[in-house]
C-alpha cells in the first residue's frame, strides 16, 4: 500500500519539503507520497493522533508547531534538550520525535571546513533554529558564541551548552566576528520579503571567515552578497541545510539512503522559478 508522509505547519503552502521528498521517492521507485497539511497550534494534538490512526508513516513539523509537538511524542534526548522537534516517525506505533535541523547544519559545515572541533563559531540568533544548530556544534567541541538582539535569550541558550559564550549585537559583536572562523545566521533576517536586511556587513568580515546563512529564500541573501564583497572564500547558502535535514528525516522514516543530489536540484529549481 502507498505510504503517506507529510509536513504539518501554519503557514505550510510554500514549503519545499513536498517537492524535495516526492522527488526522492520517485528517484528510488518507492510507492509513497509526501503532502503538506495546514495545522494550527490548537489542532496539533488531534493532528498527531489522527495521523497515527490513519496510518501516516512520518511527518515533518514546522513553524509554529516545533516546540509544542514535543508534548505529543516520545522524543529522543537531544530533541528534548533542544526543546523542539521537526520529525515524527510512526513506524513503531508510538509517535517518536526527532530534531534533524542541527544534524543538517553540522553536515553542511563538515563538508565546508572538515573538522568542527575547536572552531570558533559565531551563531546569530537564539530561537529554535539557533538552539538546534548550537547543540550539535557544541557537542562536536566547537567554541560557540551566541549573538542575539535580546541578550538574555542568548545567555539562556549559552548556559545550556558545554563551552559557549553569549553577547548582544552591539560593539563587542564586531570584534567577535573578526575573531571567528565561522559565522552562521540562524535568524530570519534577510528572508523574503525583507531581502535587503542583514545583521553583518562586508566591513565586519574577513576573507577566511566561513559565512553560512540558514535562510534559503532568497538563495543569495544580503548577508551572502556582503560576504562576496568582503572577499570571503567559503560562502554557504541555506539550501543544503534544508536538504540535509530532510535527508536525515528520510533515513529515519524509510531506512533508505536518500538521493540528496536530486533533492537539492529540485529545491534549487523551485527557488529559481519562484
Ligand atoms: P526560529 O524558531 O525560526 O529560530 P524564533 O524563535 O522566533 O524563530 O527566533 C528568531 C530569531 O531571530 C531570534 O533570535 C530573534 O532575536 P530576538 O530573540 O531578539 O527576538 C532573531 N531576529 C528576528 N528578527 C530580528 C531582527 N530584525 N534583528 C535581530 N534579530 C532578529
mmCIF file of N, CA and C in Angstrom, residues 25-124:
data_model
loop_
_atom_site.group_PDB
_atom_site.id
_atom_site.type_symbol
_atom_site.label_atom_id
_atom_site.label_comp_id
_atom_site.label_asym_id
_atom_site.label_seq_id
_atom_site.Cartn_x
_atom_site.Cartn_y
_atom_site.Cartn_z
ATOM 1 N N UNK A 25 11.324 9.994 -3.509
ATOM 2 C CA UNK A 25 10.527 8.759 -3.648
ATOM 3 C C UNK A 25 10.535 8.295 -5.105
ATOM 4 N N UNK A 26 10.358 9.259 -5.999
ATOM 5 C CA UNK A 26 10.307 8.907 -7.425
ATOM 6 C C UNK A 26 11.633 8.307 -7.884
ATOM 7 N N UNK A 27 12.724 8.959 -7.481
ATOM 8 C CA UNK A 27 14.060 8.502 -7.888
ATOM 9 C C UNK A 27 14.321 7.070 -7.407
ATOM 10 N N UNK A 28 13.854 6.760 -6.188
ATOM 11 C CA UNK A 28 14.100 5.429 -5.619
ATOM 12 C C UNK A 28 12.994 4.429 -5.985
ATOM 13 N N UNK A 29 11.991 4.880 -6.759
ATOM 14 C CA UNK A 29 10.907 3.983 -7.168
ATOM 15 C C UNK A 29 10.058 3.524 -6.000
ATOM 16 N N UNK A 30 9.917 4.375 -4.994
ATOM 17 C CA UNK A 30 9.134 3.983 -3.808
ATOM 18 C C UNK A 30 7.667 4.375 -3.994
ATOM 19 N N UNK A 31 6.771 3.524 -3.518
ATOM 20 C CA UNK A 31 5.338 3.806 -3.624
ATOM 21 C C UNK A 31 4.937 4.651 -2.404
ATOM 22 N N UNK A 32 5.229 5.946 -2.502
ATOM 23 C CA UNK A 32 4.998 6.834 -1.360
ATOM 24 C C UNK A 32 4.695 8.238 -1.859
ATOM 25 N N UNK A 33 3.997 9.000 -1.018
ATOM 26 C CA UNK A 33 3.687 10.384 -1.365
ATOM 27 C C UNK A 33 3.883 11.260 -0.132
ATOM 28 N N UNK A 34 4.257 12.522 -0.359
ATOM 29 C CA UNK A 34 4.518 13.475 0.729
ATOM 30 C C UNK A 34 3.630 14.706 0.499
ATOM 31 N N UNK A 35 2.816 15.052 1.485
ATOM 32 C CA UNK A 35 1.826 16.128 1.328
ATOM 33 C C UNK A 35 2.014 17.213 2.395
ATOM 34 N N UNK A 36 1.518 18.405 2.116
ATOM 35 C CA UNK A 36 1.544 19.486 3.111
ATOM 36 C C UNK A 36 0.169 19.599 3.762
ATOM 37 N N UNK A 37 0.147 19.642 5.099
ATOM 38 C CA UNK A 37 -1.109 19.779 5.849
ATOM 39 C C UNK A 37 -1.040 21.029 6.716
ATOM 40 N N UNK A 38 -1.978 21.940 6.497
ATOM 41 C CA UNK A 38 -2.002 23.135 7.339
ATOM 42 C C UNK A 38 -2.685 22.792 8.659
ATOM 43 N N UNK A 39 -1.937 22.929 9.751
ATOM 44 C CA UNK A 39 -2.435 22.566 11.083
ATOM 45 C C UNK A 39 -2.131 23.721 12.037
ATOM 46 N N UNK A 40 -3.136 24.197 12.745
ATOM 47 C CA UNK A 40 -2.907 25.282 13.714
ATOM 48 C C UNK A 40 -2.420 24.666 15.023
ATOM 49 N N UNK A 41 -1.899 25.519 15.893
ATOM 50 C CA UNK A 41 -1.418 25.034 17.199
ATOM 51 C C UNK A 41 -2.532 24.329 17.974
ATOM 52 N N UNK A 42 -3.748 24.877 17.896
ATOM 53 C CA UNK A 42 -4.868 24.305 18.645
ATOM 54 C C UNK A 42 -5.238 22.910 18.161
ATOM 55 N N UNK A 43 -4.944 22.645 16.901
ATOM 56 C CA UNK A 43 -5.333 21.337 16.333
ATOM 57 C C UNK A 43 -4.200 20.315 16.346
ATOM 58 N N UNK A 44 -3.054 20.718 16.910
ATOM 59 C CA UNK A 44 -1.861 19.877 16.788
ATOM 60 C C UNK A 44 -2.034 18.479 17.403
ATOM 61 N N UNK A 45 -2.572 18.440 18.620
ATOM 62 C CA UNK A 45 -2.715 17.139 19.288
ATOM 63 C C UNK A 45 -3.607 16.209 18.465
ATOM 64 N N UNK A 46 -4.728 16.751 17.992
ATOM 65 C CA UNK A 46 -5.643 15.950 17.155
ATOM 66 C C UNK A 46 -4.937 15.500 15.885
ATOM 67 N N UNK A 47 -4.133 16.380 15.315
ATOM 68 C CA UNK A 47 -3.459 16.049 14.054
ATOM 69 C C UNK A 47 -2.477 14.892 14.252
ATOM 70 N N UNK A 48 -1.721 14.922 15.345
ATOM 71 C CA UNK A 48 -0.737 13.846 15.582
ATOM 72 C C UNK A 48 -1.460 12.525 15.846
ATOM 73 N N UNK A 49 -2.503 12.569 16.670
ATOM 74 C CA UNK A 49 -3.303 11.355 16.938
ATOM 75 C C UNK A 49 -3.942 10.828 15.656
ATOM 76 N N UNK A 50 -4.500 11.784 14.896
ATOM 77 C CA UNK A 50 -5.183 11.399 13.654
ATOM 78 C C UNK A 50 -4.218 10.804 12.651
ATOM 79 N N UNK A 51 -3.018 11.362 12.573
ATOM 80 C CA UNK A 51 -2.018 10.842 11.634
ATOM 81 C C UNK A 51 -1.690 9.395 11.984
ATOM 82 N N UNK A 52 -1.557 9.135 13.274
ATOM 83 C CA UNK A 52 -1.263 7.766 13.736
ATOM 84 C C UNK A 52 -2.434 6.837 13.360
ATOM 85 N N UNK A 53 -3.662 7.276 13.635
ATOM 86 C CA UNK A 53 -4.836 6.442 13.331
ATOM 87 C C UNK A 53 -4.972 6.169 11.843
ATOM 88 N N UNK A 54 -4.607 7.149 11.037
ATOM 89 C CA UNK A 54 -4.761 6.989 9.585
ATOM 90 C C UNK A 54 -3.622 6.192 8.956
ATOM 91 N N UNK A 55 -2.629 5.861 9.770
ATOM 92 C CA UNK A 55 -1.520 5.066 9.240
ATOM 93 C C UNK A 55 -0.496 5.884 8.474
ATOM 94 N N UNK A 56 -0.467 7.196 8.729
ATOM 95 C CA UNK A 56 0.587 8.022 8.114
ATOM 96 C C UNK A 56 1.936 7.572 8.673
ATOM 97 N N UNK A 57 2.919 7.460 7.787
ATOM 98 C CA UNK A 57 4.196 6.853 8.196
ATOM 99 C C UNK A 57 5.128 7.830 8.895
ATOM 100 N N UNK A 58 5.132 9.079 8.435
ATOM 101 C CA UNK A 58 6.045 10.035 9.057
ATOM 102 C C UNK A 58 5.639 11.457 8.750
ATOM 103 N N UNK A 59 5.987 12.365 9.665
ATOM 104 C CA UNK A 59 5.670 13.786 9.461
ATOM 105 C C UNK A 59 6.880 14.649 9.757
ATOM 106 N N UNK A 60 7.014 15.728 9.009
ATOM 107 C CA UNK A 60 7.864 16.834 9.428
ATOM 108 C C UNK A 60 6.974 17.841 10.132
ATOM 109 N N UNK A 61 7.586 18.592 11.036
ATOM 110 C CA UNK A 61 6.862 19.585 11.816
ATOM 111 C C UNK A 61 7.574 20.911 11.617
ATOM 112 N N UNK A 62 6.812 21.949 11.262
ATOM 113 C CA UNK A 62 7.453 23.243 11.065
ATOM 114 C C UNK A 62 6.747 24.334 11.867
ATOM 115 N N UNK A 63 7.179 25.563 11.648
ATOM 116 C CA UNK A 63 6.652 26.731 12.357
ATOM 117 C C UNK A 63 5.129 26.761 12.292
ATOM 118 N N UNK A 64 4.391 27.009 13.343
ATOM 119 C CA UNK A 64 4.827 27.327 14.709
ATOM 120 C C UNK A 64 4.687 26.140 15.663
ATOM 121 N N UNK A 65 4.858 24.930 15.171
ATOM 122 C CA UNK A 65 4.471 23.747 15.953
ATOM 123 C C UNK A 65 5.646 22.979 16.571
ATOM 124 N N UNK A 66 6.879 23.377 16.232
ATOM 125 C CA UNK A 66 8.035 22.546 16.600
ATOM 126 C C UNK A 66 8.197 22.327 18.106
ATOM 127 N N UNK A 67 7.912 23.357 18.887
ATOM 128 C CA UNK A 67 8.081 23.227 20.343
ATOM 129 C C UNK A 67 6.904 22.446 20.946
ATOM 130 N N UNK A 68 5.706 22.835 20.555
ATOM 131 C CA UNK A 68 4.506 22.227 21.157
ATOM 132 C C UNK A 68 4.417 20.732 20.826
ATOM 133 N N UNK A 69 4.914 20.359 19.658
ATOM 134 C CA UNK A 69 4.810 18.960 19.214
ATOM 135 C C UNK A 69 5.531 18.004 20.157
ATOM 136 N N UNK A 70 6.505 18.527 20.914
ATOM 137 C CA UNK A 70 7.232 17.685 21.885
ATOM 138 C C UNK A 70 6.285 17.001 22.878
ATOM 139 N N UNK A 71 5.175 17.669 23.189
ATOM 140 C CA UNK A 71 4.252 17.138 24.203
ATOM 141 C C UNK A 71 3.482 15.911 23.718
ATOM 142 N N UNK A 72 3.456 15.687 22.414
ATOM 143 C CA UNK A 72 2.592 14.623 21.880
ATOM 144 C C UNK A 72 3.361 13.455 21.296
ATOM 145 N N UNK A 73 4.679 13.412 21.595
ATOM 146 C CA UNK A 73 5.522 12.323 21.076
ATOM 147 C C UNK A 73 6.461 11.843 22.182
ATOM 148 N N UNK A 74 7.079 10.689 21.962
ATOM 149 C CA UNK A 74 8.246 10.293 22.758
ATOM 150 C C UNK A 74 9.440 10.886 22.024
ATOM 151 N N UNK A 75 10.138 11.832 22.633
ATOM 152 C CA UNK A 75 11.216 12.494 21.886
ATOM 153 C C UNK A 75 12.575 11.921 22.248
ATOM 154 N N UNK A 76 13.481 11.885 21.268
ATOM 155 C CA UNK A 76 14.870 11.498 21.544
ATOM 156 C C UNK A 76 15.468 12.558 22.478
ATOM 157 N N UNK A 77 16.539 12.152 23.211
ATOM 158 C CA UNK A 77 17.106 13.028 24.247
ATOM 159 C C UNK A 77 17.532 14.387 23.709
ATOM 160 N N UNK A 78 18.217 14.381 22.556
ATOM 161 C CA UNK A 78 18.747 15.647 22.045
ATOM 162 C C UNK A 78 17.604 16.595 21.661
ATOM 163 N N UNK A 79 16.513 16.050 21.166
ATOM 164 C CA UNK A 79 15.356 16.892 20.813
ATOM 165 C C UNK A 79 14.753 17.505 22.075
ATOM 166 N N UNK A 80 14.767 16.726 23.166
ATOM 167 C CA UNK A 80 14.262 17.260 24.441
ATOM 168 C C UNK A 80 15.131 18.419 24.895
ATOM 169 N N UNK A 81 16.464 18.250 24.746
ATOM 170 C CA UNK A 81 17.371 19.331 25.157
ATOM 171 C C UNK A 81 17.160 20.572 24.296
ATOM 172 N N UNK A 82 16.986 20.360 23.005
ATOM 173 C CA UNK A 82 16.759 21.483 22.086
ATOM 174 C C UNK A 82 15.401 22.120 22.388
ATOM 175 N N UNK A 83 14.460 21.289 22.827
ATOM 176 C CA UNK A 83 13.128 21.806 23.159
ATOM 177 C C UNK A 83 12.208 21.896 21.960
ATOM 178 N N UNK A 84 12.536 21.155 20.913
ATOM 179 C CA UNK A 84 11.719 21.223 19.694
ATOM 180 C C UNK A 84 11.980 19.982 18.835
ATOM 181 N N UNK A 85 10.966 19.601 18.050
ATOM 182 C CA UNK A 85 11.159 18.523 17.080
ATOM 183 C C UNK A 85 10.775 19.021 15.686
ATOM 184 N N UNK A 86 11.348 18.379 14.678
ATOM 185 C CA UNK A 86 10.917 18.687 13.303
ATOM 186 C C UNK A 86 10.532 17.416 12.553
ATOM 187 N N UNK A 87 10.600 16.265 13.240
ATOM 188 C CA UNK A 87 10.335 14.992 12.575
ATOM 189 C C UNK A 87 9.578 14.064 13.522
ATOM 190 N N UNK A 88 8.529 13.397 13.012
ATOM 191 C CA UNK A 88 7.839 12.357 13.794
ATOM 192 C C UNK A 88 7.838 11.077 12.974
ATOM 193 N N UNK A 89 8.234 9.983 13.628
ATOM 194 C CA UNK A 89 8.215 8.673 12.979
ATOM 195 C C UNK A 89 7.130 7.828 13.647
ATOM 196 N N UNK A 90 6.243 7.261 12.831
ATOM 197 C CA UNK A 90 5.129 6.471 13.386
ATOM 198 C C UNK A 90 5.340 4.970 13.218
ATOM 199 N N UNK A 91 6.528 4.571 12.736
ATOM 200 C CA UNK A 91 6.684 3.171 12.324
ATOM 201 C C UNK A 91 6.618 2.187 13.493
ATOM 202 N N UNK A 92 6.898 2.650 14.726
ATOM 203 C CA UNK A 92 6.864 1.704 15.851
ATOM 204 C C UNK A 92 5.497 1.692 16.541
ATOM 205 N N UNK A 93 4.558 2.439 16.003
ATOM 206 C CA UNK A 93 3.243 2.522 16.671
ATOM 207 C C UNK A 93 3.165 3.781 17.503
ATOM 208 N N UNK A 94 4.143 3.988 18.388
ATOM 209 C CA UNK A 94 4.178 5.227 19.185
ATOM 210 C C UNK A 94 4.833 6.320 18.355
ATOM 211 N N UNK A 95 4.292 7.538 18.339
ATOM 212 C CA UNK A 95 4.986 8.621 17.618
ATOM 213 C C UNK A 95 6.313 8.987 18.318
ATOM 214 N N UNK A 96 7.408 8.872 17.580
ATOM 215 C CA UNK A 96 8.723 9.215 18.134
ATOM 216 C C UNK A 96 9.189 10.519 17.483
ATOM 217 N N UNK A 97 9.651 11.471 18.306
ATOM 218 C CA UNK A 97 10.055 12.781 17.801
ATOM 219 C C UNK A 97 11.560 12.933 17.709
ATOM 220 N N UNK A 98 12.012 13.568 16.644
ATOM 221 C CA UNK A 98 13.439 13.832 16.416
ATOM 222 C C UNK A 98 13.610 15.290 16.004
ATOM 223 N N UNK A 99 14.843 15.764 16.131
ATOM 224 C CA UNK A 99 15.162 17.084 15.583
ATOM 225 C C UNK A 99 16.352 16.929 14.644
ATOM 226 N N UNK A 100 16.119 17.077 13.357
ATOM 227 C CA UNK A 100 17.201 16.879 12.377
ATOM 228 C C UNK A 100 17.778 18.203 11.856
ATOM 229 N N UNK A 101 17.278 19.346 12.363
ATOM 230 C CA UNK A 101 17.784 20.646 11.884
ATOM 231 C C UNK A 101 19.281 20.807 12.169
ATOM 232 N N UNK A 102 19.661 20.463 13.393
ATOM 233 C CA UNK A 102 21.068 20.626 13.787
ATOM 234 C C UNK A 102 21.983 19.661 13.054
ATOM 235 N N UNK A 103 21.489 18.451 12.790
ATOM 236 C CA UNK A 103 22.267 17.450 12.047
ATOM 237 C C UNK A 103 22.574 18.008 10.662
ATOM 238 N N UNK A 104 21.557 18.641 10.056
ATOM 239 C CA UNK A 104 21.724 19.218 8.720
ATOM 240 C C UNK A 104 22.812 20.283 8.703
ATOM 241 N N UNK A 105 22.765 21.181 9.685
ATOM 242 C CA UNK A 105 23.755 22.271 9.741
ATOM 243 C C UNK A 105 25.155 21.719 9.987
ATOM 244 N N UNK A 106 25.253 20.747 10.871
ATOM 245 C CA UNK A 106 26.564 20.156 11.188
ATOM 246 C C UNK A 106 27.180 19.516 9.942
ATOM 247 N N UNK A 107 26.362 18.813 9.186
ATOM 248 C CA UNK A 107 26.877 18.147 7.982
ATOM 249 C C UNK A 107 27.336 19.174 6.937
ATOM 250 N N UNK A 108 26.571 20.233 6.779
ATOM 251 C CA UNK A 108 26.960 21.298 5.846
ATOM 252 C C UNK A 108 28.331 21.846 6.230
ATOM 253 N N UNK A 109 28.523 22.103 7.518
ATOM 254 C CA UNK A 109 29.795 22.703 7.956
ATOM 255 C C UNK A 109 30.947 21.714 7.830
ATOM 256 N N UNK A 110 30.689 20.454 8.133
ATOM 257 C CA UNK A 110 31.756 19.452 7.990
ATOM 258 C C UNK A 110 32.218 19.361 6.541
ATOM 259 N N UNK A 111 31.270 19.452 5.624
ATOM 260 C CA UNK A 111 31.640 19.426 4.196
ATOM 261 C C UNK A 111 32.447 20.661 3.814
ATOM 262 N N UNK A 112 32.178 21.758 4.492
ATOM 263 C CA UNK A 112 32.817 23.031 4.127
ATOM 264 C C UNK A 112 34.189 23.202 4.781
ATOM 265 N N UNK A 113 34.296 22.824 6.060
ATOM 266 C CA UNK A 113 35.553 23.102 6.787
ATOM 267 C C UNK A 113 36.258 21.854 7.309
ATOM 268 N N UNK A 114 35.663 20.684 7.142
ATOM 269 C CA UNK A 114 36.261 19.483 7.745
ATOM 270 C C UNK A 114 35.868 19.409 9.209
ATOM 271 N N UNK A 115 36.846 19.207 10.077
ATOM 272 C CA UNK A 115 36.531 19.025 11.495
ATOM 273 C C UNK A 115 36.032 20.330 12.135
ATOM 274 N N UNK A 116 34.972 20.195 12.925
ATOM 275 C CA UNK A 116 34.375 21.366 13.565
ATOM 276 C C UNK A 116 35.001 21.628 14.945
ATOM 277 N N UNK A 117 35.563 20.572 15.513
ATOM 278 C CA UNK A 117 36.130 20.667 16.861
ATOM 279 C C UNK A 117 37.073 21.870 16.975
ATOM 280 N N UNK A 118 36.899 22.617 18.046
ATOM 281 C CA UNK A 118 37.710 23.809 18.374
ATOM 282 C C UNK A 118 37.526 25.002 17.435
ATOM 283 N N UNK A 119 36.693 24.858 16.420
ATOM 284 C CA UNK A 119 36.432 26.014 15.541
ATOM 285 C C UNK A 119 35.639 27.070 16.337
ATOM 286 N N UNK A 120 35.976 28.334 16.086
ATOM 287 C CA UNK A 120 35.257 29.430 16.761
ATOM 288 C C UNK A 120 34.032 29.795 15.908
ATOM 289 N N UNK A 121 32.872 29.481 16.431
ATOM 290 C CA UNK A 121 31.634 29.659 15.657
ATOM 291 C C UNK A 121 30.764 30.735 16.295
ATOM 292 N N UNK A 122 30.421 31.743 15.508
ATOM 293 C CA UNK A 122 29.519 32.784 15.990
ATOM 294 C C UNK A 122 28.142 32.541 15.393
ATOM 295 N N UNK A 123 27.175 32.260 16.257
ATOM 296 C CA UNK A 123 25.809 31.986 15.788
ATOM 297 C C UNK A 123 24.931 33.196 16.061
ATOM 298 N N UNK A 124 24.321 33.726 15.013
ATOM 299 C CA UNK A 124 23.390 34.845 15.165
ATOM 300 C C UNK A 124 22.006 34.288 15.429
#
